[in-house]
Amino acid sequence: MEIKKGIAASPGIAICRAMVIDSKNYRIPRRSIMASQRADEVKRVRSAFAAAILELDELEAAKQIEEGKIRDIFAVHSRFLRDKSFRKRITDFIEKELVTAEYAVSVILREIASHFESIDDEYISERVADIYDIERRLLTHLLGKVAEEVEHLREEVVIVAYDLAPTQTASFNKTFVKGFATEKGGRTSHTAIIARSLGIPAVVALGDLMSSVTTQSMVIIDGKRGVVIVDPDEETLEDYQTYARQFLEFEHELDALRDLPSVTKDDVPITLLGNVEFPDEAEYVLRKGGQGIGLYRTEFLYLYGGSEPTEEDHYQAYSEVARIMDGKPIVIRTMDLGADKLPHTTRHPHEANPVLGLRSIRYCLQNLPLFKTQLRAILRASVVGDVRMMLPLITTMQEMRQAKMILRDVMEDLDEYAVPYNAQMPVGIMIETPSSALMAGLLATESDFFSIGTNDLIQYTLAVDRANEHVSSLFSAAEPAILLLLRSVIHDAHKSGIGLSVCGEVASDPEFIMLLLGMGVRVLSMAAPMIPEVKKIIRSVTLEECNQLARKVATMDSQRQIKNILRDAASRILPGTY
Ligand code: PEP
Ligand code: MG
């Protein structure tokens, strides 16, 4: 039995056989196989070679005569792959070391590459790039097969991976994928956010995990405490089976709150909204008692499908959500592409610092046809329900004005063709950069509402990458600097009389609910599965208690002290979860 501690990313307990998947973008960790699996792994290598050779032959044949040089490169790669001694080196390695096919491919090709690198001959050392290219091609075939296996699962598993892209996570079939654990990641990485939205228990940032898990391992994922147990002993297994039952009972109890109002004990209404990535999650928000959608992350439309979404694709998605919500508010956020959400279809430039790069509204303002397509669809959907539009990652007044100017252009286009839309559709912005938080008073003069995105606000204010496990302990909403910014934005929004909500992960963190209420927040938006627990907290406190807590916190200067007092307050209300 091995116990690993990581970051609790999505609550719940999963106890299942492991399915280990590698991601082609990352290193291939050493993973052992049983002696009985040797033949299967060798077979996998053979089919990967065959598929790669076929692919190269096709590419070679498709190239024109004038592209002779490129054709030659393909021919060289193909010859290399046909070399029997090269393939034998890989299969021998598998048989002797008892490791996976991908690990053997990676090790042998890297050995060859470093040998080439050490040779003092320009022609040979230039071949290193070719070796890496061949490695990538083989791994794509090997790993692509695993991806297919995940798609066609017929038994329950927990996924164990070095890292997962948000899109990979979103494509998991919930019937069979009962949880996941990754070596990398942070609580507010989009992979973790998706896990919460789907209600899949998850633990991230576990460090070295893959070397202790094989596909034969039984794994427990405790997404509440951030613990993963590999091959548990009898007693631990029984304890966790009991805990899993209790957890489910607690969830059922919370679900009973669905039709009760979201008000504090002294009758102050607090609006609870859902965060969604896909139209079908809208139903889920309603089932959990959500009163609308406070954040629709539309970039997921771009992250799926083989091509860029058309105006009709956008419109269908937005109008479907509007119909499901039946008059309840829906905040559609224009696409927030970039950083860890990169589309497969459009060519996104490679950036050294993608989080500080061409992401979100900046990307839209530099890709106007793509932006305008989305704006047209949002405007058209604005007559189907209470649709509002929100601009992400605003950092300057000019950016907001530019985006609104483009919106006006699109409105004029629609006028020309007499396409109906709501000319009064509210347009708000996300406050998720220190710059917009500092400028909130000014931005409020031209904005209909604010939604505070604490995930990015914390990342940018504390200079802590939200998806980097090495600095995850520094990522905290309880830092006095963050609370100072929150207080100031809330104050500016109230003073200007515009709407204000919080839609970052803090809005669903049981430890922060009382504090947010005490600081003046009345609208919270979160992943659907978190709504009942937050409602329970709200219904168990008075606003005066929250105000008192916020006043006390305001006098403190240490994150740890603040965290402790918030935890104490929350555990008094929800002893069951602590
Ligand atoms: C945020 O940054 O807090 C937010 C809600 O946006 P996202 O998590 O999609 O970046
Ligand atoms: Mg954000």
XYZ file of C-alpha atoms and ligand atoms in Angstrom:
589
model
C 0.000 0.000 0.000
C 1.272 3.460 -0.833
C -0.295 6.738 0.317
C 0.277 9.895 -1.744
C -0.700 13.423 -0.798
C -1.635 15.967 -3.439
C -4.119 18.813 -3.880
C -7.824 18.085 -3.431
C -9.212 19.137 -6.811
C -12.738 17.738 -6.859
C -14.577 16.179 -3.898
C -15.766 12.584 -3.747
C -14.356 9.099 -3.300
C -13.473 6.716 -6.109
C -12.235 3.162 -5.577
C -11.331 1.415 -8.819
C -8.763 -0.270 -10.973
C -6.303 2.217 -12.486
C -5.965 3.141 -16.100
C -2.621 4.802 -16.674
C -2.402 7.215 -19.575
C 0.500 9.246 -20.816
C 0.203 12.533 -22.565
C 2.173 13.035 -25.730
C 3.193 16.509 -24.715
C 5.127 15.434 -21.694
C 7.907 13.166 -20.598
C 7.190 9.453 -20.647
C 7.737 8.106 -17.162
C 9.190 4.670 -16.529
C 6.351 2.247 -15.979
C 6.802 -1.409 -15.311
C 4.789 -4.197 -16.836
C 4.239 -7.758 -15.684
C 6.184 -10.504 -17.462
C 2.863 -11.742 -18.904
C 2.331 -8.378 -20.639
C 5.626 -8.512 -22.544
C 4.208 -9.953 -25.745
C 1.403 -7.357 -25.832
C 3.851 -4.471 -25.481
C 6.072 -5.847 -28.260
C 2.980 -6.148 -30.440
C 2.147 -2.515 -29.700
C 5.617 -1.453 -30.837
C 5.215 -3.400 -34.083
C 1.873 -1.827 -34.903
C 3.163 1.660 -34.048
C 6.073 1.130 -36.477
C 3.741 -0.181 -39.178
C 1.342 2.755 -38.744
C 4.206 5.293 -38.788
C 5.724 3.788 -41.970
C 2.354 3.803 -43.708
C 1.792 7.401 -42.710
C 5.217 8.462 -44.007
C 4.672 6.625 -47.296
C 1.402 8.484 -47.749
C 3.003 11.826 -46.913
C 5.856 11.130 -49.301
C 3.497 10.228 -52.114
C 1.354 13.318 -51.525
C 4.242 15.784 -51.918
C 4.806 17.539 -55.219
C 8.046 17.178 -57.233
C 9.154 20.724 -56.326
C 8.928 19.815 -52.678
C 11.610 17.191 -53.243
C 13.538 18.129 -50.124
C 10.576 17.495 -47.861
C 9.922 14.236 -49.677
C 13.502 13.207 -49.033
C 13.105 13.825 -45.328
C 10.055 11.567 -45.207
C 11.984 8.924 -47.129
C 14.870 9.085 -44.633
C 12.483 8.732 -41.684
C 10.784 5.840 -43.365
C 14.100 4.074 -44.015
C 15.053 4.546 -40.393
C 11.798 2.981 -39.263
C 12.273 0.013 -41.574
C 15.657 -0.747 -40.011
C 15.122 -4.062 -38.201
C 18.033 -3.637 -35.785
C 16.567 -0.355 -34.579
C 13.200 -1.962 -33.854
C 14.917 -4.895 -32.180
C 16.742 -2.562 -29.835
C 13.376 -1.298 -28.619
C 11.696 -4.694 -28.273
C 14.764 -6.120 -26.508
C 14.613 -3.256 -24.057
C 10.955 -4.019 -23.282
C 11.657 -7.703 -22.775
C 14.704 -7.197 -20.617
C 13.580 -4.210 -18.530
C 9.864 -5.062 -18.394
C 8.712 -1.545 -19.273
C 5.955 -0.104 -21.464
C 6.328 0.340 -25.215
C 6.231 4.138 -24.967
C 8.946 4.201 -22.342
C 11.191 1.930 -24.426
C 10.665 4.049 -27.567
C 11.425 7.202 -25.651
C 14.593 5.849 -23.978
C 16.097 4.254 -27.103
C 15.423 7.236 -29.351
C 16.839 9.627 -26.811
C 19.948 7.452 -26.533
C 20.387 7.616 -30.303
C 19.775 11.380 -30.300
C 22.370 12.031 -27.623
C 24.852 9.793 -29.438
C 24.312 11.835 -32.638
C 24.679 15.049 -30.668
C 28.080 13.983 -29.370
C 29.484 13.337 -32.881
C 31.549 16.198 -34.219
C 29.989 16.262 -37.657
C 27.534 18.937 -38.650
C 25.473 16.673 -40.921
C 25.043 13.988 -38.254
C 24.318 16.378 -35.381
C 21.641 18.002 -37.511
C 19.891 14.621 -37.695
C 19.001 14.912 -33.997
C 15.832 16.821 -34.857
C 14.863 13.953 -37.167
C 15.258 11.467 -34.341
C 12.960 13.514 -32.109
C 10.508 13.755 -34.969
C 10.497 9.972 -35.364
C 10.062 9.589 -31.616
C 7.052 11.929 -31.682
C 5.514 10.038 -34.580
C 5.837 6.665 -32.844
C 4.546 8.009 -29.543
C 1.548 9.579 -31.251
C 0.578 6.143 -32.512
C 1.200 4.473 -29.180
C -0.547 7.113 -27.099
C -3.326 7.684 -29.596
C -4.273 4.070 -29.001
C -4.554 4.724 -25.285
C -6.752 7.738 -25.987
C -9.002 5.497 -28.053
C -9.134 3.001 -25.229
C -10.296 5.764 -22.870
C -13.027 6.644 -25.348
C -14.249 3.083 -25.599
C -14.118 2.101 -21.966
C -16.482 -0.626 -20.893
C -15.491 -0.939 -17.252
C -15.101 1.493 -14.383
C -11.604 2.937 -13.920
C -9.771 5.791 -12.289
C -7.396 7.596 -14.632
C -3.819 8.106 -13.503
C -1.742 10.495 -15.629
C 1.251 12.787 -15.554
C -1.046 15.625 -16.579
C -4.354 15.991 -18.420
C -5.496 18.728 -20.764
C -8.872 20.316 -19.903
C -10.298 18.903 -23.136
C -9.149 15.376 -22.302
C -10.872 15.631 -18.928
C -14.039 17.015 -20.446
C -14.256 14.098 -22.866
C -14.218 11.460 -20.112
C -17.286 9.295 -20.005
C -18.591 9.735 -16.462
C -20.201 6.305 -16.471
C -16.790 4.634 -16.581
C -14.255 7.243 -15.443
C -14.852 7.373 -11.708
C -11.994 9.690 -10.783
C -8.533 10.818 -11.732
C -5.159 11.570 -10.234
C -2.361 13.551 -11.860
C 1.242 14.293 -11.007
C 0.939 17.900 -12.154
C -1.656 20.679 -11.856
C -3.234 23.035 -9.347
C -6.681 23.432 -7.730
C -7.676 26.181 -10.117
C -6.155 24.682 -13.267
C -8.869 24.184 -15.873
C -8.503 20.424 -15.631
C -9.456 20.597 -11.946
C -12.297 23.001 -12.734
C -13.713 20.582 -15.306
C -13.483 17.715 -12.817
C -15.596 19.702 -10.348
C -18.115 20.604 -13.052
C -18.477 16.963 -14.020
C -18.562 15.859 -10.393
C -15.595 13.470 -10.876
C -13.432 13.054 -7.734
C -9.891 14.212 -8.480
C -6.536 14.809 -6.837
C -3.776 16.718 -8.644
C -0.140 17.719 -7.998
C 0.819 14.325 -6.582
C 4.429 14.435 -7.750
C 5.830 11.034 -8.661
C 2.807 8.751 -8.926
C 3.052 6.971 -12.259
C 6.014 4.854 -11.210
C 3.974 3.254 -8.402
C 0.830 2.511 -10.407
C 0.271 -0.142 -13.044
C -2.925 -1.017 -14.856
C -3.348 -3.839 -12.325
C -3.337 -1.468 -9.338
C -6.364 -0.768 -7.227
C -6.505 2.942 -6.428
C -8.505 5.033 -3.963
C -8.975 8.692 -4.850
C -10.070 10.879 -1.972
C -10.895 14.152 -3.699
C -11.904 15.864 -0.460
C -8.660 15.343 1.439
C -6.363 15.284 -1.582
C -5.151 11.744 -0.913
C -4.489 8.853 -3.297
C -3.902 5.330 -2.007
C -2.334 2.759 -4.306
C -3.093 -0.912 -3.616
C -4.824 -0.340 -0.253
C -4.759 -3.065 2.399
C -8.017 -4.744 3.490
C -8.628 -2.444 6.453
C -8.056 0.772 4.509
C -10.262 -0.464 1.710
C -13.107 -1.202 4.139
C -12.719 2.177 5.863
C -12.888 3.939 2.523
C -15.892 1.946 1.380
C -17.703 3.150 4.518
C -16.489 6.719 3.982
C -17.648 6.636 0.349
C -21.139 5.573 1.502
C -21.233 8.370 4.091
C -20.132 10.852 1.471
C -22.974 9.822 -0.827
C -25.482 10.044 2.018
C -24.235 13.558 2.814
C -24.662 14.530 -0.850
C -28.232 13.197 -0.890
C -28.976 15.158 2.265
C -27.656 18.312 0.605
C -29.680 17.661 -2.535
C -32.799 17.873 -0.385
C -32.041 21.615 -0.063
C -32.608 22.134 -3.778
C -36.027 23.741 -3.535
C -35.388 25.696 -0.347
C -34.521 29.378 -0.766
C -30.916 30.494 -0.690
C -31.188 32.919 2.233
C -29.224 33.480 5.398
C -30.837 32.774 8.790
C -31.760 36.473 8.935
C -33.407 36.307 5.502
C -30.789 37.960 3.304
C -31.097 36.438 -0.178
C -27.888 35.210 -1.803
C -28.058 34.317 -5.495
C -26.373 31.048 -6.432
C -25.460 30.589 -10.080
C -23.690 27.854 -12.015
C -20.457 27.872 -14.010
C -20.722 25.783 -17.183
C -18.511 24.795 -20.084
C -21.040 22.905 -22.197
C -24.752 23.466 -22.922
C -25.810 20.150 -21.380
C -24.495 21.281 -17.997
C -27.303 23.857 -17.801
C -29.791 21.126 -16.761
C -27.368 20.038 -14.067
C -27.230 23.585 -12.680
C -31.031 23.602 -12.381
C -31.050 20.146 -10.781
C -28.643 21.382 -8.124
C -30.794 24.441 -7.390
C -28.864 27.062 -9.386
C -30.763 30.266 -10.180
C -29.020 30.967 -13.466
C -25.633 30.726 -15.160
C -23.044 33.164 -13.886
C -20.214 32.002 -16.143
C -20.494 30.171 -19.430
C -16.924 29.368 -20.530
C -17.541 29.403 -24.271
C -13.938 28.696 -25.255
C -14.748 25.010 -24.848
C -16.689 25.262 -28.098
C -13.344 26.009 -29.763
C -11.494 23.297 -27.957
C -13.762 20.651 -29.449
C -14.583 19.458 -32.902
C -12.288 19.272 -35.862
C -12.843 22.841 -37.049
C -13.495 26.341 -35.816
C -17.127 26.746 -34.706
C -19.389 28.545 -37.144
C -21.816 31.287 -36.156
C -24.543 28.649 -36.272
C -22.581 26.352 -33.885
C -22.289 29.241 -31.436
C -25.916 30.211 -31.829
C -27.196 26.656 -31.342
C -25.159 26.279 -28.139
C -26.190 29.621 -26.644
C -29.850 29.378 -27.573
C -30.008 25.849 -26.173
C -28.698 27.107 -22.823
C -31.131 30.031 -22.960
C -34.054 27.676 -23.596
C -33.034 25.338 -20.767
C -32.674 28.231 -18.349
C -36.132 29.476 -19.337
C -35.826 33.170 -18.480
C -33.154 32.806 -15.786
C -30.003 34.880 -16.371
C -27.114 33.497 -18.443
C -23.761 35.236 -18.528
C -21.956 34.247 -21.710
C -18.267 34.954 -21.456
C -16.587 35.623 -24.772
C -13.861 33.115 -25.448
C -10.951 32.949 -23.101
C -8.532 31.000 -25.278
C -4.848 30.729 -24.576
C -2.751 29.778 -21.519
C -3.874 26.203 -20.734
C -6.810 26.357 -23.175
C -5.362 26.091 -26.653
C -7.459 25.178 -29.666
C -6.314 22.269 -31.826
C -7.685 23.841 -34.939
C -6.395 27.401 -35.107
C -2.686 28.025 -35.134
C -1.810 29.633 -31.844
C 1.697 31.082 -31.702
C 4.175 29.345 -29.457
C 4.792 31.604 -26.470
C 7.419 31.533 -23.749
C 4.901 32.862 -21.200
C 1.438 31.936 -22.463
C -0.284 33.069 -19.250
C 1.067 36.574 -19.879
C 0.687 36.268 -23.619
C -1.849 36.369 -26.377
C -4.788 34.979 -24.457
C -8.416 35.772 -23.906
C -9.684 39.222 -24.958
C -6.246 40.048 -26.415
C -6.494 37.090 -28.746
C -10.016 38.128 -29.774
C -8.999 41.711 -30.469
C -6.273 40.426 -32.791
C -8.569 37.925 -34.507
C -11.586 40.015 -35.357
C -13.418 37.687 -37.765
C -13.397 34.960 -35.103
C -14.509 37.428 -32.398
C -17.239 38.966 -34.528
C -18.635 35.528 -35.368
C -19.089 34.876 -31.682
C -20.553 38.309 -30.961
C -23.147 37.909 -33.728
C -24.243 34.592 -32.246
C -24.453 35.984 -28.702
C -26.529 38.926 -29.927
C -28.861 36.641 -31.866
C -29.286 34.449 -28.777
C -30.032 37.530 -26.658
C -33.691 37.402 -27.735
C -34.082 33.767 -26.647
C -33.567 34.444 -22.930
C -31.987 36.716 -20.336
C -28.582 36.666 -22.049
C -25.750 38.874 -20.805
C -22.254 39.154 -22.204
C -19.001 39.221 -20.282
C -15.482 40.127 -21.442
C -12.600 38.179 -19.847
C -9.150 39.328 -18.776
C -9.774 43.031 -19.209
C -6.652 44.883 -18.122
C -7.206 48.355 -19.513
C -10.068 50.735 -20.199
C -9.019 50.808 -23.847
C -9.452 47.070 -24.225
C -12.988 47.247 -22.891
C -13.834 50.195 -25.153
C -12.359 48.455 -28.164
C -14.371 45.304 -27.490
C -17.565 47.319 -27.040
C -16.885 49.214 -30.239
C -16.631 45.927 -32.114
C -19.885 44.845 -30.497
C -21.539 48.027 -31.825
C -20.180 47.265 -35.312
C -21.711 43.814 -35.143
C -25.016 45.317 -33.968
C -25.025 47.609 -37.013
C -24.445 44.615 -39.283
C -27.388 42.851 -37.718
C -29.534 46.009 -38.079
C -28.762 46.076 -41.763
C -30.264 42.637 -42.218
C -33.033 43.251 -39.668
C -31.799 40.402 -37.483
C -33.415 40.760 -34.038
C -31.273 41.146 -30.909
C -31.549 42.794 -27.519
C -29.955 46.227 -27.920
C -30.017 46.587 -24.117
C -28.139 43.344 -23.491
C -26.012 43.954 -20.371
C -22.267 43.871 -21.061
C -19.966 43.256 -18.122
C -16.362 42.414 -17.522
C -14.382 39.974 -15.475
C -12.177 41.482 -12.837
C -9.302 39.046 -12.865
C -6.175 41.139 -13.235
C -4.695 43.436 -10.570
C -4.900 46.245 -13.104
C -8.678 45.928 -13.566
C -9.168 45.577 -9.815
C -7.258 48.822 -9.252
C -9.199 50.529 -12.047
C -12.571 49.097 -11.008
C -14.045 52.494 -10.132
C -13.368 53.773 -13.648
C -14.250 50.566 -15.445
C -17.590 50.559 -13.613
C -18.601 53.747 -15.423
C -18.757 51.830 -18.712
C -19.586 48.364 -17.509
C -22.992 46.922 -16.596
C -21.597 44.407 -14.124
C -18.435 42.859 -12.728
C -17.669 39.264 -12.046
C -14.567 38.647 -10.000
C -12.435 35.823 -11.386
C -10.410 34.979 -8.330
C -8.488 32.185 -10.079
C -6.664 34.558 -12.359
C -6.763 37.463 -9.941
C -4.780 35.408 -7.419
C -2.455 34.083 -10.123
C -1.587 37.551 -11.411
C -1.527 39.368 -8.075
C 0.655 36.857 -6.266
C 2.644 35.948 -9.406
C 1.821 32.264 -8.857
C 1.051 30.055 -11.859
C -2.331 28.543 -10.983
C -1.473 25.237 -12.688
C 2.025 24.791 -11.273
C 2.191 22.287 -8.421
C 5.587 23.576 -7.277
C 4.103 26.870 -6.131
C 0.595 25.718 -5.255
C 1.112 26.350 -1.540
C 1.590 30.040 -2.378
C -1.727 30.239 -4.230
C -4.197 31.458 -1.620
C -7.236 33.686 -1.558
C -6.544 34.310 2.108
C -3.504 36.470 1.339
C -4.202 39.949 2.706
C -3.263 41.452 -0.690
C -6.054 39.488 -2.371
C -8.607 40.405 0.276
C -7.622 44.062 -0.043
C -8.266 43.947 -3.792
C -11.568 42.097 -3.323
C -12.799 44.639 -0.785
C -11.900 47.497 -3.068
C -13.623 45.988 -6.147
C -16.764 45.172 -4.129
C -16.804 48.728 -2.790
C -16.366 50.242 -6.283
C -19.117 48.078 -7.773
C -21.562 48.972 -4.979
C -20.705 52.643 -5.175
C -21.367 52.658 -8.913
C -24.558 50.666 -8.453
C -23.570 47.943 -10.913
C -24.033 44.171 -10.487
C -21.298 42.169 -8.825
C -20.633 38.475 -8.534
C -17.709 36.189 -7.764
C -17.199 33.325 -10.222
C -13.714 32.042 -9.383
C -13.264 28.854 -7.353
C -13.301 30.833 -4.103
C -17.060 31.259 -4.604
C -17.547 27.557 -3.864
C -14.904 27.122 -1.192
C -16.804 26.399 2.057
C -14.157 28.273 4.032
C -14.665 31.533 2.140
C -18.446 31.806 1.897
C -18.991 33.631 5.194
C -16.123 35.989 4.467
C -17.417 36.856 0.986
C -20.889 37.529 2.391
C -19.376 39.649 5.147
C -17.424 41.631 2.548
C -20.663 42.441 0.714
C -20.930 39.772 -2.004
C -24.520 38.674 -2.711
C -24.071 36.651 -5.933
C -21.866 33.558 -6.193
C -21.272 31.457 -9.284
C -19.753 27.966 -9.130
C -19.607 24.437 -10.564
C -23.068 22.891 -10.239
C -22.130 20.089 -7.807
C -20.893 22.660 -5.281
C -24.184 24.620 -5.092
C -25.939 22.519 -2.395
C -23.042 22.685 0.066
C -22.725 26.444 -0.361
C -26.481 26.824 0.118
C -26.258 24.818 3.328
C -23.641 27.227 4.668
C -25.690 30.253 3.671
C -28.821 28.870 5.350
C -26.860 28.181 8.541
C -25.456 31.655 9.206
C -26.677 35.185 9.872
C -25.292 38.106 7.954
C -24.219 39.654 11.252
C -21.970 36.622 11.932
C -20.470 37.019 8.464
C -19.892 40.738 8.945
C -18.182 40.098 12.267
C -15.893 37.522 10.673
C -15.010 39.881 7.812
C -14.225 42.674 10.279
C -11.940 40.376 12.271
C -10.165 39.166 9.121
C -9.623 42.762 8.024
C -7.413 43.307 11.079
C -5.148 40.345 10.294
C -1.957 40.440 8.306
C -1.079 36.785 7.880
C -2.508 34.297 5.407
C -2.130 31.458 7.878
C -3.970 33.287 10.633
C -6.780 34.180 8.225
C -7.028 30.639 6.884
C -7.283 29.253 10.427
C -10.064 31.557 11.489
C -12.011 30.854 8.287
C -11.576 27.102 8.731
C -12.753 27.264 12.344
C -15.858 29.187 11.342
C -16.681 26.783 8.485
C -16.087 23.636 10.527
C -18.526 24.865 13.166
C -21.207 25.068 10.482
C -20.365 21.968 8.479
C -18.702 19.577 10.929
C -19.560 16.705 8.559
C -17.138 17.823 5.898
C -14.187 18.500 8.172
C -11.169 33.048 -12.978
O -10.089 33.371 -13.480
O -11.397 33.111 -11.753
C -12.250 32.526 -13.825
C -13.441 32.284 -13.327
O -11.954 32.275 -15.135
P -11.187 30.943 -15.609
O -11.103 30.012 -14.428
O -11.968 30.361 -16.730
O -9.866 31.483 -16.019
Mg -9.944 33.584 -15.623
